[in-house]
Tab-separated table of C-alpha atoms in Angstrom:
chain	number	residue	atom	x	y	z
A	1	PHE	CA	29.774	-25.877	-57.370
A	2	PRO	CA	32.499	-23.827	-59.014
A	3	VAL	CA	35.162	-23.102	-56.821
A	4	ALA	CA	34.900	-19.595	-56.672
A	5	VAL	CA	31.267	-20.117	-55.282
A	6	LEU	CA	32.494	-23.126	-53.076
A	7	VAL	CA	35.561	-20.190	-51.537
A	8	GLU	CA	32.696	-17.823	-50.763
A	9	ILE	CA	30.159	-19.957	-49.131
A	10	CYS	CA	33.480	-21.533	-46.949
A	11	VAL	CA	34.473	-17.367	-45.972
A	12	PHE	CA	30.970	-16.291	-45.256
A	13	PHE	CA	29.814	-19.903	-42.833
A	14	LEU	CA	33.377	-18.862	-41.175
A	15	HIS	CA	32.761	-14.978	-40.847
A	16	GLU	CA	29.169	-16.603	-39.314
A	17	ILE	CA	31.157	-18.504	-36.983
A	18	CYS	CA	33.827	-16.247	-35.629
A	19	THR	CA	31.022	-13.577	-35.467
A	20	HIS	CA	28.333	-15.692	-33.029
A	21	ASP	CA	32.050	-16.908	-31.003
A	22	ASP	CA	32.809	-13.390	-30.798
A	23	GLU	CA	28.793	-11.845	-29.558
A	24	LYS	CA	29.753	-14.621	-26.657
A	25	MET	CA	29.513	-13.275	-22.903
A	26	LEU	CA	32.910	-13.040	-21.367
A	27	TYR	CA	33.299	-12.990	-17.850
A	28	GLY	CA	35.729	-10.774	-15.891
A	29	HIS	CA	36.761	-7.558	-14.227
A	30	PHE	CA	37.718	-4.093	-14.880
A	31	ARG	CA	40.740	-3.178	-13.533
A	32	GLU	CA	40.729	-1.993	-9.532
A	33	ASP	CA	40.389	1.845	-9.740
A	34	PHE	CA	37.965	1.834	-13.267
A	35	MET	CA	35.940	4.980	-13.101
A	36	TRP	CA	32.149	4.440	-13.374
A	37	SER	CA	29.931	6.908	-13.985
A	38	SER	CA	26.930	8.452	-15.046
A	39	ALA	CA	26.426	11.517	-16.456
A	40	SER	CA	24.108	14.810	-17.321
A	41	ALA	CA	24.399	18.407	-19.107
A	42	SER	CA	23.702	21.364	-17.920
A	43	TYR	CA	20.983	23.114	-20.044
A	44	GLN	CA	19.153	19.428	-20.476
A	45	ILE	CA	18.731	19.151	-16.684
A	46	GLU	CA	19.438	22.221	-14.963
A	47	GLY	CA	16.550	24.772	-15.490
A	48	GLY	CA	16.540	28.036	-13.782
A	49	TRP	CA	16.793	29.618	-17.360
A	50	ARG	CA	17.051	33.193	-15.471
A	51	ALA	CA	17.569	32.207	-11.968
A	52	ASP	CA	19.984	34.796	-9.503
A	53	GLY	CA	21.985	37.058	-12.589
A	54	LYS	CA	21.858	33.305	-14.881
A	55	GLY	CA	22.666	34.807	-18.912
A	56	LEU	CA	20.673	33.986	-21.490
A	57	SER	CA	21.947	30.859	-23.596
A	58	ILE	CA	22.151	29.864	-27.418
A	59	TRP	CA	19.890	26.647	-26.462
A	60	ASP	CA	17.495	29.143	-24.356
A	61	LYS	CA	16.921	31.427	-27.777
A	62	PHE	CA	16.486	27.938	-30.390
A	63	ALA	CA	14.390	26.684	-27.332
A	64	HIS	CA	11.878	29.549	-27.431
A	65	SER	CA	11.799	29.853	-31.074
A	66	PRO	CA	9.189	28.313	-32.407
A	67	SER	CA	8.909	24.419	-34.273
A	68	LYS	CA	12.468	23.881	-33.013
A	69	ILE	CA	11.813	21.628	-30.722
A	70	LEU	CA	9.027	18.862	-30.412
A	71	ASN	CA	6.211	19.869	-28.773
A	72	ASP	CA	7.701	23.241	-27.963
A	73	ASP	CA	9.237	21.847	-24.563
A	74	ASN	CA	12.598	23.943	-23.451
A	75	GLY	CA	14.254	23.816	-20.822
A	76	ASP	CA	13.591	26.884	-18.869
A	77	ILE	CA	12.636	24.358	-15.712
A	78	ALA	CA	14.241	21.199	-17.061
A	79	CYS	CA	14.948	18.536	-14.194
A	80	ASP	CA	15.182	21.678	-11.902
A	81	SER	CA	18.548	20.539	-10.961
A	82	TYR	CA	19.613	24.182	-10.179
A	83	ASN	CA	17.173	23.479	-7.103
A	84	LYS	CA	17.843	19.670	-6.285
A	85	ILE	CA	21.235	19.594	-6.111
A	86	GLU	CA	20.341	17.163	-2.644
A	87	GLU	CA	18.330	14.768	-5.087
A	88	ASP	CA	20.421	14.522	-7.840
A	89	VAL	CA	23.631	13.104	-5.450
A	90	ALA	CA	21.058	11.248	-3.805
A	91	ILE	CA	19.923	9.122	-6.874
A	92	LEU	CA	24.126	9.332	-7.537
A	93	LYS	CA	24.527	7.209	-4.252
A	94	GLN	CA	22.270	4.849	-5.338
A	95	LEU	CA	23.755	3.682	-8.125
A	96	LYS	CA	27.038	3.708	-6.179
A	97	VAL	CA	28.704	5.234	-8.557
A	98	SER	CA	32.635	6.192	-7.658
A	99	HIS	CA	32.559	9.625	-9.949
A	100	TYR	CA	29.618	11.728	-12.004
A	101	ARG	CA	30.213	13.960	-15.130
A	102	PHE	CA	28.241	16.708	-15.427
A	103	SER	CA	29.110	20.292	-17.402
A	104	LEU	CA	28.746	23.853	-16.363
A	105	SER	CA	26.503	26.533	-18.113
A	106	TRP	CA	29.129	29.403	-18.956
A	107	SER	CA	26.021	31.768	-19.395
A	108	ARG	CA	25.154	31.101	-15.686
A	109	VAL	CA	28.715	31.508	-13.964
A	110	LEU	CA	29.916	34.342	-17.123
A	111	PRO	CA	26.243	36.337	-18.119
A	112	ASP	CA	27.998	37.811	-21.237
A	113	GLY	CA	30.353	35.432	-21.738
A	114	THR	CA	33.324	37.792	-20.453
A	115	ILE	CA	35.171	37.902	-17.518
A	116	ASN	CA	34.138	41.751	-17.351
A	117	ASN	CA	30.550	40.125	-15.325
A	118	ILE	CA	31.506	37.303	-12.784
A	119	ASN	CA	28.003	35.759	-11.266
A	120	GLU	CA	28.966	34.596	-8.008
A	121	ALA	CA	25.258	33.433	-7.764
A	122	GLY	CA	26.159	30.793	-10.785
A	123	ILE	CA	29.891	29.804	-8.949
A	124	LYS	CA	28.235	29.156	-5.713
A	125	TYR	CA	25.726	26.487	-7.334
A	126	TYR	CA	28.409	24.504	-8.509
A	127	GLN	CA	30.711	24.817	-5.225
A	128	ARG	CA	27.464	23.918	-3.498
A	129	LEU	CA	27.038	20.255	-5.720
A	130	LEU	CA	30.975	19.591	-6.010
A	131	ASP	CA	30.578	19.596	-1.880
A	132	ALA	CA	27.822	17.617	-1.375
A	133	LEU	CA	29.399	15.235	-4.232
A	134	HIS	CA	32.654	15.558	-2.295
A	135	ALA	CA	30.719	14.481	1.014
A	136	ALA	CA	29.630	11.537	-0.886
A	137	ASN	CA	32.595	9.675	-1.779
A	138	ILE	CA	31.297	10.486	-5.238
A	139	GLN	CA	33.870	12.104	-8.218
A	140	PRO	CA	33.795	14.955	-10.281
A	141	GLN	CA	33.995	15.075	-14.121
A	142	VAL	CA	33.648	18.500	-15.375
A	143	THR	CA	32.905	19.581	-19.100
A	144	LEU	CA	33.420	23.007	-19.396
A	145	TYR	CA	31.332	23.356	-22.243
A	146	HIS	CA	28.560	20.740	-23.974
A	147	TRP	CA	26.513	22.901	-26.486
A	148	ASP	CA	25.270	26.584	-24.272
A	149	LEU	CA	26.954	28.870	-25.729
A	150	PRO	CA	26.268	32.239	-24.231
A	151	GLN	CA	24.096	34.056	-26.258
A	152	ALA	CA	26.273	36.691	-25.697
A	153	ILE	CA	29.191	35.338	-27.513
A	154	GLU	CA	26.877	34.177	-30.748
A	155	ASP	CA	25.899	37.782	-31.188
A	156	TYR	CA	29.564	38.759	-31.864
A	157	GLY	CA	29.861	35.299	-34.359
A	158	GLY	CA	30.253	32.662	-32.057
A	159	PHE	CA	32.574	30.264	-33.108
A	160	LEU	CA	33.107	31.627	-35.908
A	161	ASN	CA	35.046	34.915	-34.705
A	162	GLU	CA	37.972	33.897	-33.649
A	163	ASN	CA	38.344	36.218	-31.039
A	164	PHE	CA	35.742	33.276	-29.128
A	165	ILE	CA	39.207	31.654	-28.602
A	166	LYS	CA	40.409	33.983	-25.726
A	167	LEU	CA	37.034	33.871	-24.355
A	168	PHE	CA	37.354	30.350	-24.048
A	169	ARG	CA	40.479	30.652	-22.492
A	170	ASP	CA	39.483	33.873	-20.073
A	171	TYR	CA	36.147	31.167	-18.947
A	172	ALA	CA	38.465	28.207	-18.497
A	173	ASP	CA	41.030	30.001	-16.085
A	174	LEU	CA	38.086	31.588	-13.812
A	175	MET	CA	36.700	27.869	-13.840
A	176	PHE	CA	39.921	25.950	-12.701
A	177	ASP	CA	40.625	29.049	-10.893
A	178	ARG	CA	37.138	28.736	-8.460
A	179	LEU	CA	36.377	25.173	-8.700
A	180	GLY	CA	39.711	23.350	-9.704
A	181	ASP	CA	40.867	22.511	-6.321
A	182	LYS	CA	37.385	20.389	-6.168
A	183	VAL	CA	37.984	18.869	-9.257
A	184	LYS	CA	40.616	16.052	-10.683
A	185	ILE	CA	38.793	15.394	-14.115
A	186	TRP	CA	38.341	18.456	-16.997
A	187	ILE	CA	37.084	17.805	-20.320
A	188	THR	CA	37.051	20.549	-22.592
A	189	PHE	CA	34.410	20.201	-25.470
A	190	ASN	CA	31.785	17.400	-25.027
A	191	GLU	CA	31.070	16.718	-29.146
A	192	PRO	CA	32.573	19.332	-31.238
A	193	ILE	CA	31.130	17.662	-34.225
A	194	MET	CA	27.920	18.194	-32.934
A	195	THR	CA	28.739	21.860	-32.756
A	196	ALA	CA	29.653	22.150	-35.732
A	197	ASN	CA	27.767	20.311	-38.314
A	198	HIS	CA	24.208	20.159	-36.264
A	199	GLY	CA	24.786	23.862	-34.916
A	200	TYR	CA	26.434	26.181	-38.028
A	201	GLY	CA	26.312	23.061	-40.503
A	202	PHE	CA	22.187	22.025	-41.086
A	203	GLY	CA	21.230	24.596	-38.645
A	204	SER	CA	19.230	21.483	-36.647
A	205	PHE	CA	20.694	22.687	-33.257
A	206	ALA	CA	21.546	25.859	-31.271
A	207	PRO	CA	22.313	28.794	-32.713
A	208	GLY	CA	20.384	27.069	-35.887
A	209	ILE	CA	22.761	28.215	-38.262
A	210	SER	CA	22.515	26.977	-42.169
A	211	SER	CA	24.278	29.966	-44.183
A	212	GLY	CA	27.093	27.626	-45.374
A	213	PRO	CA	26.876	23.978	-44.555
A	214	ASP	CA	29.547	23.435	-46.567
A	215	THR	CA	32.226	25.818	-44.753
A	216	LEU	CA	31.004	26.817	-41.785
A	217	PRO	CA	31.094	23.738	-39.851
A	218	TYR	CA	35.018	23.191	-40.938
A	219	ILE	CA	35.614	26.914	-39.604
A	220	VAL	CA	33.918	26.263	-36.547
A	221	GLY	CA	35.907	22.847	-35.689
A	222	HIS	CA	38.746	24.698	-36.197
A	223	ASN	CA	38.815	27.487	-33.397
A	224	LEU	CA	37.540	24.408	-31.258
A	225	ILE	CA	40.092	22.835	-31.416
A	226	LYS	CA	42.450	25.725	-31.368
A	227	ALA	CA	40.165	26.576	-27.937
A	228	HIS	CA	40.813	23.265	-26.245
A	229	ALA	CA	44.795	23.124	-26.973
A	230	GLU	CA	44.677	26.631	-25.372
A	231	ALA	CA	42.193	25.412	-22.608
A	232	TRP	CA	44.841	22.220	-22.282
A	233	HIS	CA	47.876	24.452	-21.987
A	234	LEU	CA	46.673	26.986	-20.028
A	235	TYR	CA	45.452	23.958	-17.203
A	236	ASN	CA	48.770	22.429	-17.442
A	237	ASP	CA	50.878	25.369	-17.150
A	238	LYS	CA	49.041	26.660	-14.351
A	239	TYR	CA	47.170	25.028	-12.722
A	240	ARG	CA	48.153	20.802	-13.034
A	241	ALA	CA	51.064	21.101	-10.168
A	242	LYS	CA	48.949	22.016	-7.750
A	243	GLN	CA	45.535	20.674	-8.351
A	244	ASN	CA	46.718	17.342	-9.678
A	245	GLY	CA	44.006	16.738	-12.617
A	246	ILE	CA	43.736	15.451	-16.253
A	247	ILE	CA	42.487	17.609	-18.525
A	248	SER	CA	41.251	16.229	-22.333
A	249	ILE	CA	38.114	16.656	-24.851
A	250	THR	CA	35.145	14.260	-25.410
A	251	VAL	CA	34.814	13.318	-29.087
A	252	ASN	CA	31.426	11.199	-30.207
A	253	SER	CA	31.568	8.979	-33.031
A	254	ASP	CA	29.633	5.657	-34.310
A	255	TRP	CA	31.413	2.779	-35.919
A	256	SER	CA	31.110	1.822	-39.493
A	257	GLU	CA	31.239	-1.309	-41.033
A	258	PRO	CA	30.775	-1.640	-45.250
A	259	ARG	CA	27.193	-2.368	-46.087
A	260	ASN	CA	29.213	-5.086	-48.726
A	261	PRO	CA	32.320	-7.103	-46.596
A	262	TYR	CA	33.489	-8.233	-49.816
A	263	ARG	CA	33.473	-4.645	-51.678
A	264	GLN	CA	36.749	-2.912	-50.971
A	265	GLU	CA	34.541	0.655	-52.292
A	266	ASP	CA	32.737	-0.506	-49.049
A	267	TYR	CA	35.648	-0.670	-46.764
A	268	ASP	CA	36.970	2.841	-47.644
A	269	ALA	CA	33.794	4.179	-47.223
A	270	ALA	CA	33.694	2.622	-43.838
A	271	ARG	CA	36.420	3.896	-42.704
A	272	ARG	CA	36.374	7.569	-44.173
A	273	VAL	CA	32.880	7.754	-42.186
A	274	VAL	CA	35.141	6.916	-38.704
A	275	GLU	CA	37.663	9.371	-40.313
A	276	PHE	CA	35.251	12.257	-40.957
A	277	TYR	CA	33.874	11.401	-37.363
A	278	LEU	CA	35.764	10.234	-34.679
A	279	GLY	CA	39.205	11.629	-36.914
A	280	TRP	CA	38.652	14.914	-37.429
A	281	PHE	CA	39.134	16.389	-33.717
A	282	ALA	CA	41.215	13.294	-32.322
A	283	HIS	CA	43.717	13.461	-35.133
A	284	PRO	CA	45.008	16.657	-34.660
A	285	ILE	CA	45.238	16.453	-30.923
A	286	PHE	CA	46.457	13.363	-31.085
A	287	ASN	CA	48.373	13.082	-34.662
A	288	GLY	CA	49.166	16.842	-35.248
A	289	ASP	CA	46.926	17.245	-37.687
A	290	TYR	CA	43.842	16.401	-39.580
A	291	SER	CA	44.180	12.843	-41.178
A	292	GLU	CA	45.652	12.296	-45.130
A	293	ILE	CA	42.381	11.417	-45.874
A	294	MET	CA	40.047	14.014	-44.471
A	295	LYS	CA	42.590	16.657	-46.237
A	296	LYS	CA	43.040	15.466	-49.903
A	297	ARG	CA	38.826	14.247	-49.878
A	298	ILE	CA	37.505	18.333	-48.683
A	299	ARG	CA	40.810	19.228	-50.758
A	300	ASP	CA	39.555	17.697	-54.332
A	301	ARG	CA	35.681	18.005	-53.679
A	302	SER	CA	36.516	21.993	-53.466
A	303	LEU	CA	38.754	22.597	-56.924
A	304	ALA	CA	35.856	20.024	-58.011
A	305	ALA	CA	33.368	23.015	-57.097
A	306	GLY	CA	35.646	25.539	-58.902
A	307	LEU	CA	36.961	26.764	-55.028
A	308	PRO	CA	40.115	28.304	-55.468
A	309	GLN	CA	41.335	26.128	-52.127
A	310	SER	CA	40.898	23.403	-49.644
A	311	ARG	CA	37.208	24.086	-47.319
A	312	LEU	CA	39.303	22.632	-44.584
A	313	PRO	CA	40.943	25.400	-43.394
A	314	GLU	CA	45.093	24.548	-42.868
A	315	PHE	CA	46.882	24.856	-39.182
A	316	THR	CA	50.492	27.150	-39.295
A	317	PRO	CA	53.330	24.694	-38.318
A	318	GLU	CA	53.210	26.800	-34.633
A	319	GLU	CA	49.509	25.778	-34.335
A	320	ILE	CA	50.401	22.156	-35.133
A	321	LYS	CA	52.956	21.928	-32.504
A	322	ARG	CA	50.394	23.876	-29.590
A	323	ILE	CA	47.639	21.275	-30.523
A	324	LYS	CA	49.504	18.343	-30.837
A	325	GLY	CA	49.144	16.120	-27.163
A	326	THR	CA	46.585	17.982	-25.892
A	327	HIS	CA	45.192	15.427	-23.999
A	328	ASP	CA	45.534	13.235	-20.863
A	329	PHE	CA	42.883	11.043	-21.664
A	330	PHE	CA	40.658	10.098	-25.111
A	331	GLY	CA	37.005	11.177	-23.402
A	332	LEU	CA	34.703	8.773	-26.059
A	333	ASN	CA	31.085	8.813	-26.978
A	334	HIS	CA	29.912	6.120	-28.405
A	335	TYR	CA	26.093	5.260	-29.186
A	336	THR	CA	25.261	3.101	-32.317
A	337	SER	CA	27.519	1.615	-35.841
A	338	VAL	CA	26.386	1.818	-39.112
A	339	LEU	CA	26.738	0.480	-42.798
A	340	ALA	CA	28.500	2.605	-45.158
A	341	PHE	CA	28.773	2.508	-48.495
A	342	PRO	CA	29.633	4.982	-51.565
A	343	VAL	CA	27.303	7.044	-53.528
A	344	ASP	CA	28.101	9.860	-56.361
A	345	HIS	CA	27.613	12.768	-53.264
A	346	GLY	CA	30.073	11.139	-50.768
A	347	ASP	CA	29.110	8.265	-48.676
A	348	ALA	CA	26.004	7.457	-47.498
A	349	GLN	CA	25.102	5.167	-44.088
A	350	ILE	CA	22.358	2.840	-43.599
A	351	SER	CA	21.668	0.929	-40.675
A	352	ASP	CA	21.218	-3.559	-40.708
A	353	ARG	CA	17.802	-4.340	-40.550
A	354	THR	CA	18.257	-7.038	-38.113
A	355	TRP	CA	19.832	-4.563	-35.194
A	356	LEU	CA	17.190	-3.470	-32.866
A	357	ASP	CA	15.494	-0.366	-32.546
A	358	THR	CA	15.215	2.099	-29.948
A	359	GLY	CA	13.257	5.257	-28.893
A	360	SER	CA	15.416	7.304	-30.964
A	361	SER	CA	15.435	6.925	-35.128
A	362	TRP	CA	19.240	7.195	-35.323
A	363	LEU	CA	20.307	4.460	-32.261
A	364	LYS	CA	20.302	0.757	-33.098
A	365	ILE	CA	21.487	-1.319	-30.906
A	366	ALA	CA	24.998	-2.787	-32.284
A	367	PRO	CA	27.279	-4.038	-29.633
A	368	PHE	CA	30.232	-5.018	-31.838
A	369	GLY	CA	30.954	-1.323	-32.844
A	370	ILE	CA	32.384	-0.546	-29.476
A	371	ARG	CA	34.604	-2.667	-28.983
A	372	ARG	CA	35.941	-1.887	-32.579
A	373	LEU	CA	36.109	1.073	-32.513
A	374	LEU	CA	37.792	0.998	-28.888
A	375	ASN	CA	40.231	-0.894	-31.124
A	376	PHE	CA	40.808	1.825	-33.652
A	377	ILE	CA	41.551	4.231	-31.321
A	378	LYS	CA	44.126	2.097	-29.923
A	379	ASN	CA	45.832	1.270	-33.013
A	380	GLU	CA	45.452	4.754	-34.461
A	381	TYR	CA	46.633	6.893	-31.631
A	382	GLY	CA	48.901	4.763	-29.712
A	383	ASN	CA	47.100	3.316	-27.139
A	384	PRO	CA	45.667	6.452	-24.992
A	385	PRO	CA	43.689	5.623	-21.836
A	386	ILE	CA	39.994	5.773	-22.648
A	387	VAL	CA	37.580	7.082	-20.595
A	388	ILE	CA	33.919	6.180	-21.939
A	389	THR	CA	32.209	9.513	-21.447
A	390	GLU	CA	28.578	8.697	-22.858
A	391	ASN	CA	27.124	5.762	-23.737
A	392	GLY	CA	23.542	4.619	-23.504
A	393	VAL	CA	19.886	3.967	-24.878
A	394	SER	CA	16.667	5.707	-25.280
A	395	GLU	CA	12.995	4.661	-25.063
A	396	ARG	CA	9.876	6.809	-26.323
A	397	GLY	CA	5.935	6.256	-25.491
A	398	THR	CA	4.343	4.705	-22.904
A	399	VAL	CA	6.371	4.688	-19.440
A	400	ASP	CA	7.325	1.621	-18.225
A	401	LEU	CA	9.968	1.463	-15.121
A	402	ASN	CA	10.484	-2.002	-15.979
A	403	ASP	CA	13.196	-1.281	-19.091
A	404	VAL	CA	14.328	-4.039	-19.856
A	405	HIS	CA	15.792	-2.739	-23.339
A	406	ARG	CA	18.353	-0.276	-21.591
A	407	ILE	CA	19.324	-3.587	-19.173
A	408	TYR	CA	19.996	-5.382	-22.507
A	409	TYR	CA	22.375	-2.019	-24.203
A	410	TYR	CA	23.970	-1.722	-20.904
A	411	ASP	CA	24.626	-5.627	-20.345
A	412	GLN	CA	25.887	-6.260	-24.298
A	413	TYR	CA	28.073	-2.666	-24.461
A	414	ILE	CA	29.706	-3.038	-20.881
A	415	ASN	CA	30.883	-6.756	-21.746
A	416	GLU	CA	32.439	-5.272	-25.613
A	417	VAL	CA	34.230	-3.143	-23.230
A	418	LEU	CA	35.459	-5.728	-21.395
A	419	LYS	CA	36.494	-7.926	-24.176
A	420	ALA	CA	38.207	-4.868	-25.454
A	421	TYR	CA	39.504	-4.042	-22.097
A	422	LEU	CA	40.802	-7.883	-21.438
A	423	LEU	CA	40.931	-9.661	-24.581
A	424	ASP	CA	42.423	-6.536	-27.100
A	425	GLY	CA	44.803	-4.996	-24.236
A	426	VAL	CA	42.598	-1.199	-25.285
A	427	ASP	CA	43.806	0.791	-21.833
A	428	VAL	CA	40.121	1.427	-21.413
A	429	ARG	CA	39.933	3.679	-17.637
A	430	GLY	CA	35.973	4.375	-16.971
A	431	TYR	CA	32.839	4.278	-18.164
A	432	THR	CA	29.803	6.413	-18.232
A	433	ALA	CA	26.455	5.819	-18.817
A	434	TRP	CA	24.097	8.239	-20.077
A	435	SER	CA	22.187	9.528	-18.648
A	436	LEU	CA	21.661	9.987	-15.249
A	437	MET	CA	17.518	10.863	-15.588
A	438	ASP	CA	15.375	11.259	-18.405
A	439	ASN	CA	16.192	15.003	-19.500
A	440	LEU	CA	15.381	17.721	-22.583
A	441	GLU	CA	16.795	15.426	-25.162
A	442	TRP	CA	17.531	18.586	-26.974
A	443	THR	CA	15.229	19.179	-30.760
A	444	ALA	CA	13.683	16.083	-29.474
A	445	GLY	CA	12.699	17.677	-25.724
A	446	PHE	CA	10.819	15.274	-23.239
A	447	SER	CA	9.685	12.640	-25.609
A	448	GLU	CA	13.298	10.498	-25.604
A	449	ARG	CA	13.962	9.470	-22.419
A	450	PHE	CA	17.961	8.120	-21.648
A	451	GLY	CA	17.682	8.047	-18.279
A	452	LEU	CA	18.358	5.564	-15.574
A	453	PHE	CA	15.989	7.794	-13.151
A	454	TYR	CA	12.368	8.322	-14.606
A	455	VAL	CA	11.461	12.379	-14.041
A	456	ASN	CA	7.711	12.195	-13.132
A	457	ARG	CA	7.044	15.469	-15.173
A	458	THR	CA	3.063	15.503	-14.004
A	459	ASP	CA	4.475	16.079	-10.648
A	460	PRO	CA	5.695	19.809	-9.831
A	461	ASN	CA	7.784	18.282	-7.572
A	462	LEU	CA	9.511	16.245	-10.740
A	463	PRO	CA	10.479	13.503	-8.509
A	464	ARG	CA	13.402	10.734	-9.821
A	465	VAL	CA	11.976	7.367	-9.726
A	466	PRO	CA	14.376	4.555	-10.429
A	467	LYS	CA	14.143	2.146	-13.450
A	468	SER	CA	14.939	-1.220	-13.129
A	469	SER	CA	17.422	-0.349	-15.018
A	470	VAL	CA	19.216	1.442	-11.817
A	471	ASN	CA	19.414	-2.124	-9.980
A	472	PHE	CA	21.102	-3.610	-12.989
A	473	TYR	CA	23.993	-1.123	-13.336
A	474	THR	CA	24.370	-0.916	-9.377
A	475	LYS	CA	25.290	-4.543	-9.411
A	476	MET	CA	27.402	-3.776	-12.168
A	477	VAL	CA	29.386	-0.836	-10.816
A	478	LYS	CA	29.614	-3.585	-7.367
A	479	CYS	CA	30.592	-6.048	-9.247
A	480	ASN	CA	33.184	-4.069	-11.420
A	481	GLY	CA	32.698	-5.731	-14.016
A	482	PHE	CA	31.090	-9.758	-14.627
A	483	PRO	CA	31.896	-12.572	-12.397
A	484	ASP	CA	31.603	-16.172	-13.893
A	485	PRO	CA	28.278	-17.330	-12.619
A	486	GLU	CA	30.147	-20.595	-11.700
A	487	SER	CA	31.845	-19.142	-9.069
A	488	GLY	CA	28.732	-18.367	-7.167
A	489	HIS	CA	27.897	-14.416	-7.322
A	490	ASP	CA	26.899	-13.432	-10.528
A	491	VAL	CA	26.901	-9.976	-11.604
A	492	LEU	CA	23.182	-10.103	-11.830
A	493	ASP	CA	22.667	-11.867	-7.962
A	494	ASP	CA	19.612	-9.891	-6.449
A	495	VAL	CA	18.371	-8.799	-9.772
A	496	THR	CA	14.466	-10.246	-9.911
A	497	GLY	CA	12.093	-9.889	-12.618
A	498	PRO	CA	11.642	-10.204	-15.806
A	499	GLU	CA	14.474	-8.692	-16.758
A	500	LEU	CA	16.751	-11.307	-16.518
A	501	LEU	CA	14.702	-13.004	-18.983
A	502	LEU	CA	14.001	-10.762	-21.798
A	503	PRO	CA	18.023	-10.097	-22.717
A	504	SER	CA	17.816	-13.883	-23.896
A	505	ALA	CA	15.036	-13.611	-25.165
A	506	LEU	CA	15.902	-10.878	-27.722
A	507	ASN	CA	19.294	-12.021	-28.570
A	508	LEU	CA	17.283	-15.289	-29.570
A	509	THR	CA	15.024	-12.666	-32.098
A	510	VAL	CA	18.008	-11.135	-33.203
A	511	ILE	CA	19.530	-14.538	-34.248
A	512	ASN	CA	15.923	-15.888	-35.846
A	513	MET	CA	16.028	-12.598	-37.829
A	514	LEU	CA	19.268	-13.371	-39.278
């Protein structure tokens, strides 16, 4: 063989050996005060869409528009959590989690989105939930906004109107004042990129606007970042000293690998994918402004399209100063990874055909990605404290409470988080399993199920039924990681049944497919 071919063969096998070693399980534990959590979102679980004075949200309107959601499902009742505080806290206790992440419905507490009309019944609902959580020794992680904007605000332009910034600050002020004595962890916005791109770009999520897909998402994102900064400063200046809590934002991101690891162009594309996904919101908040990669890419494409300036708005020097550093931790949602490569119109993303499928077309099982993304955050943003605020996997079709694929997913992904923590020195403070129960999965309706608990929708009482993954996750929480089996106490002790065998079988399947 020519020398060049032999070198390429050696590099290939070295890569395979390293990858194989990377995939070995690591035994060890997370920090003693590690936050184990599960999560939900108001529109997906609460129901009570017109109960006790609640106003309409953009998802109420969107879900009642024909053909917007699969099977015309909606969140009118959802999981009826508005009437099932005791049941929800009971299943959290069953999980043994130390924390519970949930979101507030803005239109439940402020029906028209403004503090001119405060709905005390809505506030009392959240006060009762907080009291029940504290009685169970479960700490709340409260998200102010998880996609369900009051329709009254959207009627005046929503996120495209700069007045939104003040309205969000007023809403946050009321929540800090009325609930903050029982909340130590706040999140301003959940996955702002989804609001910007899917709500005001593709139009696939509420409010369903697609009239300016190349421009509107950047305006929305710009206002979201400024609104987040105002809420952070408000809490920092007015409430932190007496409430002693922390506040940040949750961003979501896939990890991106080059489709061809031997092409620099693919590496560059993979970097851009992460910069446009994670960095869109993280870079201004942690580093002060949009990344140069993002600014140059949008500016060049805007000018090439004949526009006089970039479609990406600019922050003023004062705004940069106001925004930079508005974080107490890095909130991260992560589910899957992609392979990237450049094409004429941008950067394309595909999945590796060897990655296992799930109940969602966009979600493939690629555990290595979460460790690499955690290391990216560490290196790019100065090793901030990271709270993984969502991670999980879906199923669809016939209900099977023996959800072995979810056990495999959690086992592999959480172990990659442990590697990032113990081997790489990433400052991971918590992990949150999405989701607590099967719920309305946005435009997929009830067809895709992410829950640890199955919600039986054929029963009007909507009982929460534990899947096999509940037992697994409970043991993970109890052991705070992965004890060495040779120590005589395996993390999977007392978990019985075929789920103990299938993860290994799945792993063998992946290896054979390679």
